[in-house]
Amino acid sequence: MTEILKINNLHVSVGETEILKGINLQINSGEVHVIMGSNGSGKSTLMNAIMANPVYQVTEGEILYKGEKINDWPTDKRARAGIFMSFQNPDAIAGVKLGDFLRQAKEQVSGQRPSILKFSKELNKEMESLKLDETYRDRYVNVGFSGGERKKSEILQLKILNPTLAMLDETDSGLDVDAVRIVSKAIKEYINEDKAVIIITHHRELLENIKADYVHVLKDGKILYTGDDSLMDKIEEKGYEWV
């Protein structure tokens, strides 16, 4: 077990508004961390700060990835180093085919041009596992995709890029029961002892087949509770009023 991510006293603002107010968090290889909290508690802000979204300004504290401070790293460097983030509302990219986008992303992350034949077989395999028709590889990224198809497209990127740290922001939102099962299975297949996962969710269904090592509850930009997955049961029963 090795340290993948460590966050020390992280403060993050958007404009003049401070959102995160001193987050401390350590994530090791092989661990799955779940972050829960009511809307506006700072969950997505935390992930965006780790991914260096320029809208979110780190005003204090540090982010360490594999022991190295990355506060000054731009987003593309973090992605090439093995940090991945899926979004609540993935953007559409007109004019860029999904298959081409994934092959170019794979090349950027790995530093090597993938064999077209080998990549095509890998892509077809992962698309089949996610119940995405092969024709989607020739469609523009997320253009005309349903909400569920966009989320599956994000998980397809996860499986193809195979990052060290995966941050999944409400991947289950907008998915029907069958799609949640498919996505949950894909995430489980991705996880191993060398990787780490952070999942933002409001519901337990996505984690039905995934063991959560730690559950963190955020409120007003601070982690107020950390525990095992029994915290999810308490939240499902009582909501966030008790926090």
Short mmCIF file of C-alpha atoms in Angstrom, two decimals:
data_model
loop_
_atom_site.label_atom_id
_atom_site.label_comp_id
_atom_site.label_asym_id
_atom_site.label_seq_id
_atom_site.Cartn_x
_atom_site.Cartn_y
_atom_site.Cartn_z
CA MET A 1 0.00 0.00 0.00
CA THR A 2 1.45 3.35 -1.06
CA GLU A 3 0.24 6.90 -0.74
CA ILE A 4 -1.49 8.11 -3.90
CA LEU A 5 -3.02 11.42 -2.80
CA LYS A 6 -2.56 13.56 0.27
CA ILE A 7 -4.35 16.83 0.91
CA ASN A 8 -3.19 19.10 3.70
CA ASN A 9 -5.31 22.00 5.02
CA LEU A 10 -6.79 22.73 1.60
CA HIS A 11 -8.69 25.99 1.18
CA VAL A 12 -10.36 26.69 -2.16
CA SER A 13 -12.29 29.73 -3.35
CA VAL A 14 -14.41 30.64 -6.35
CA GLY A 15 -14.06 34.36 -6.84
CA GLU A 16 -14.45 35.96 -3.42
CA THR A 17 -16.31 32.98 -1.94
CA GLU A 18 -14.39 30.38 0.05
CA ILE A 19 -15.84 26.91 -0.61
CA LEU A 20 -13.36 24.51 1.01
CA LYS A 21 -12.18 25.48 4.47
CA GLY A 22 -9.33 23.23 5.49
CA ILE A 23 -9.67 19.76 3.95
CA ASN A 24 -7.30 17.01 5.11
CA LEU A 25 -7.39 13.69 3.30
CA GLN A 26 -5.06 10.79 2.54
CA ILE A 27 -5.81 8.15 -0.07
CA ASN A 28 -3.64 5.07 -0.52
CA SER A 29 -3.38 2.55 -3.32
CA GLY A 30 -6.13 -0.04 -3.36
CA GLU A 31 -8.58 2.21 -1.51
CA VAL A 32 -12.05 3.41 -2.46
CA HIS A 33 -13.15 6.64 -0.80
CA VAL A 34 -16.75 7.85 -1.00
CA ILE A 35 -17.58 11.52 -0.50
CA MET A 36 -21.11 12.46 0.47
CA GLY A 37 -22.80 15.67 1.48
CA SER A 38 -25.73 17.88 0.62
CA ASN A 39 -25.67 20.10 -2.46
CA GLY A 40 -23.21 22.95 -2.04
CA SER A 41 -21.11 21.22 0.62
CA GLY A 42 -17.95 21.32 -1.52
CA LYS A 43 -17.77 17.81 -2.99
CA SER A 44 -17.32 18.78 -6.64
CA THR A 45 -15.12 21.72 -5.66
CA LEU A 46 -12.68 19.28 -4.06
CA MET A 47 -12.40 17.19 -7.21
CA ASN A 48 -12.09 20.23 -9.47
CA ALA A 49 -9.30 21.62 -7.28
CA ILE A 50 -7.42 18.31 -7.47
CA MET A 51 -7.83 18.41 -11.26
CA ALA A 52 -6.66 22.08 -11.47
CA ASN A 53 -9.84 23.55 -12.88
CA PRO A 54 -8.86 27.25 -13.15
CA VAL A 55 -12.24 28.40 -11.83
CA TYR A 56 -11.28 26.99 -8.42
CA GLN A 57 -8.41 28.81 -6.73
CA VAL A 58 -6.33 27.08 -4.07
CA THR A 59 -5.67 29.83 -1.51
CA GLU A 60 -3.98 27.73 1.17
CA GLY A 61 -2.74 24.19 1.71
CA GLU A 62 -1.18 21.63 -0.57
CA ILE A 63 -2.07 18.73 -2.83
CA LEU A 64 0.45 15.87 -2.99
CA TYR A 65 0.28 13.19 -5.67
CA LYS A 66 2.57 10.21 -5.11
CA GLY A 67 4.51 12.33 -2.63
CA GLU A 68 5.05 15.29 -4.98
CA LYS A 69 3.39 18.67 -4.50
CA ILE A 70 1.29 19.41 -7.57
CA ASN A 71 -0.30 22.76 -6.68
CA ASP A 72 1.37 24.40 -9.67
CA TRP A 73 0.78 21.60 -12.16
CA PRO A 74 -1.67 22.40 -14.99
CA THR A 75 -4.56 20.07 -15.71
CA ASP A 76 -2.91 18.31 -18.65
CA LYS A 77 0.18 17.43 -16.61
CA ARG A 78 -1.99 15.97 -13.86
CA ALA A 79 -3.93 13.93 -16.42
CA ARG A 80 -0.74 12.59 -18.02
CA ALA A 81 0.54 11.67 -14.55
CA GLY A 82 -2.49 9.43 -14.02
CA ILE A 83 -5.26 11.55 -12.48
CA PHE A 84 -8.70 11.17 -14.07
CA MET A 85 -11.99 12.93 -13.40
CA SER A 86 -15.46 12.16 -14.71
CA PHE A 87 -18.04 14.92 -14.68
CA GLN A 88 -21.65 15.25 -13.53
CA ASN A 89 -22.58 16.79 -16.89
CA PRO A 90 -20.03 15.73 -19.54
CA ASP A 91 -19.62 18.20 -22.39
CA ALA A 92 -20.29 17.41 -26.03
CA ILE A 93 -17.44 17.93 -28.50
CA ALA A 94 -18.78 18.51 -32.00
CA GLY A 95 -16.49 17.47 -34.85
CA VAL A 96 -14.44 14.97 -32.80
CA LYS A 97 -15.30 11.29 -33.08
CA LEU A 98 -15.35 9.32 -29.84
CA GLY A 99 -12.92 6.68 -31.11
CA ASP A 100 -10.42 9.29 -32.34
CA PHE A 101 -10.71 11.23 -29.10
CA LEU A 102 -9.96 8.17 -26.99
CA ARG A 103 -7.02 7.06 -29.16
CA GLN A 104 -5.45 10.52 -28.98
CA ALA A 105 -6.06 10.73 -25.23
CA LYS A 106 -4.46 7.30 -24.79
CA GLU A 107 -1.42 8.48 -26.73
CA GLN A 108 -1.11 11.65 -24.64
CA VAL A 109 -1.33 9.77 -21.34
CA SER A 110 0.91 6.84 -22.28
CA GLY A 111 3.41 8.81 -24.37
CA GLN A 112 3.18 6.11 -27.03
CA ARG A 113 1.13 5.85 -30.20
CA PRO A 114 -1.18 2.85 -29.73
CA SER A 115 -1.44 0.22 -32.44
CA ILE A 116 -4.63 0.94 -34.38
CA LEU A 117 -5.62 -2.73 -34.49
CA LYS A 118 -4.85 -3.39 -30.83
CA PHE A 119 -6.60 -0.20 -29.75
CA SER A 120 -9.64 -1.00 -31.86
CA LYS A 121 -9.99 -4.44 -30.26
CA GLU A 122 -9.63 -2.96 -26.77
CA LEU A 123 -12.17 -0.24 -27.51
CA ASN A 124 -14.70 -2.69 -28.95
CA LYS A 125 -14.32 -4.94 -25.90
CA GLU A 126 -14.90 -2.11 -23.43
CA MET A 127 -17.83 -0.70 -25.41
CA GLU A 128 -19.47 -4.13 -25.44
CA SER A 129 -19.04 -4.46 -21.67
CA LEU A 130 -20.76 -1.09 -21.21
CA LYS A 131 -23.56 -1.94 -23.65
CA LEU A 132 -22.52 0.88 -25.98
CA ASP A 133 -23.07 0.07 -29.63
CA GLU A 134 -19.86 0.06 -31.71
CA THR A 135 -21.35 2.75 -33.97
CA TYR A 136 -20.83 5.25 -31.15
CA ARG A 137 -17.10 5.22 -31.79
CA ASP A 138 -17.78 7.10 -35.04
CA ARG A 139 -20.15 9.61 -33.47
CA TYR A 140 -18.99 12.97 -32.16
CA VAL A 141 -18.15 12.90 -28.46
CA ASN A 142 -21.44 13.05 -26.50
CA VAL A 143 -23.28 14.79 -29.35
CA GLY A 144 -26.83 13.46 -29.30
CA PHE A 145 -25.98 11.08 -26.47
CA SER A 146 -28.56 10.57 -23.74
CA GLY A 147 -27.56 11.39 -20.16
CA GLY A 148 -26.90 7.72 -19.48
CA GLU A 149 -24.85 7.31 -22.66
CA ARG A 150 -22.69 10.29 -21.68
CA LYS A 151 -21.99 8.70 -18.31
CA LYS A 152 -21.08 5.40 -19.97
CA SER A 153 -18.80 7.35 -22.31
CA GLU A 154 -17.00 8.75 -19.26
CA ILE A 155 -16.51 5.27 -17.81
CA LEU A 156 -15.29 4.11 -21.23
CA GLN A 157 -12.60 6.80 -20.99
CA LEU A 158 -11.71 5.53 -17.52
CA LYS A 159 -11.26 1.96 -18.75
CA ILE A 160 -9.24 2.98 -21.82
CA LEU A 161 -6.95 5.48 -20.05
CA ASN A 162 -6.48 3.27 -16.97
CA PRO A 163 -5.37 6.06 -14.57
CA THR A 164 -3.83 5.64 -11.14
CA LEU A 165 -6.36 7.91 -9.42
CA ALA A 166 -9.96 8.01 -10.63
CA MET A 167 -12.35 10.70 -9.37
CA LEU A 168 -15.98 10.00 -10.27
CA ASP A 169 -18.41 12.86 -9.72
CA GLU A 170 -21.98 11.55 -9.40
CA THR A 171 -21.47 9.04 -12.18
CA ASP A 172 -24.75 7.38 -11.19
CA SER A 173 -26.94 10.46 -11.62
CA GLY A 174 -29.34 10.13 -14.52
CA LEU A 175 -28.76 6.38 -14.89
CA ASP A 176 -31.53 3.81 -14.79
CA VAL A 177 -31.21 0.68 -12.66
CA ASP A 178 -29.68 -1.45 -15.42
CA ALA A 179 -27.17 1.23 -16.39
CA VAL A 180 -26.09 1.66 -12.76
CA ARG A 181 -25.33 -2.06 -12.59
CA ILE A 182 -23.30 -1.93 -15.81
CA VAL A 183 -21.30 1.10 -14.68
CA SER A 184 -20.76 -0.35 -11.20
CA LYS A 185 -19.38 -3.55 -12.74
CA ALA A 186 -17.02 -1.54 -14.98
CA ILE A 187 -15.68 0.45 -12.02
CA LYS A 188 -15.15 -2.76 -10.04
CA GLU A 189 -13.16 -4.22 -12.96
CA TYR A 190 -10.98 -1.11 -13.03
CA ILE A 191 -10.07 -1.19 -9.32
CA ASN A 192 -6.94 -3.01 -8.21
CA GLU A 193 -4.27 -2.75 -5.50
CA ASP A 194 -2.25 -0.18 -7.45
CA LYS A 195 -5.07 2.31 -7.98
CA ALA A 196 -7.29 4.55 -5.89
CA VAL A 197 -10.82 5.80 -6.43
CA ILE A 198 -12.82 8.75 -5.11
CA ILE A 199 -16.56 8.53 -5.71
CA ILE A 200 -19.09 11.30 -5.11
CA THR A 201 -22.58 9.87 -4.79
CA HIS A 202 -25.86 10.37 -2.97
CA HIS A 203 -26.95 6.76 -3.27
CA ARG A 204 -25.72 3.29 -2.39
CA GLU A 205 -26.74 1.53 -5.63
CA LEU A 206 -23.50 2.38 -7.47
CA LEU A 207 -21.52 0.83 -4.61
CA GLU A 208 -23.54 -2.37 -4.42
CA ASN A 209 -20.62 -4.34 -5.90
CA ILE A 210 -17.83 -2.01 -4.77
CA LYS A 211 -16.38 -2.04 -1.27
CA ALA A 212 -16.01 1.46 0.14
CA ASP A 213 -13.03 1.60 2.48
CA TYR A 214 -13.87 5.08 3.77
CA VAL A 215 -16.91 7.34 3.63
CA HIS A 216 -16.42 11.07 4.23
CA VAL A 217 -19.28 13.46 4.91
CA LEU A 218 -18.76 17.10 3.91
CA LYS A 219 -20.63 20.10 5.19
CA ASP A 220 -19.83 23.78 4.62
CA GLY A 221 -16.49 22.94 3.05
CA LYS A 222 -15.20 20.69 5.83
CA ILE A 223 -15.05 16.94 6.39
CA LEU A 224 -17.15 16.47 9.51
CA TYR A 225 -17.33 12.68 9.62
CA THR A 226 -15.22 9.81 8.32
CA GLY A 227 -16.20 6.20 8.77
CA ASP A 228 -17.02 2.94 7.03
CA ASP A 229 -19.92 2.29 4.68
CA SER A 230 -22.39 2.24 7.58
CA LEU A 231 -22.34 6.03 7.23
CA MET A 232 -24.16 5.60 3.92
CA ASP A 233 -26.91 3.66 5.65
CA LYS A 234 -27.33 6.45 8.20
CA ILE A 235 -27.54 9.07 5.46
CA GLU A 236 -30.08 7.06 3.47
CA GLU A 237 -32.16 6.68 6.62
CA LYS A 238 -31.88 10.19 8.05
CA GLY A 239 -30.66 12.39 5.20
CA TYR A 240 -28.15 15.14 5.99
CA GLU A 241 -30.10 16.96 8.70
CA TRP A 242 -28.19 15.17 11.46
CA VAL A 243 -24.79 16.32 10.12
#
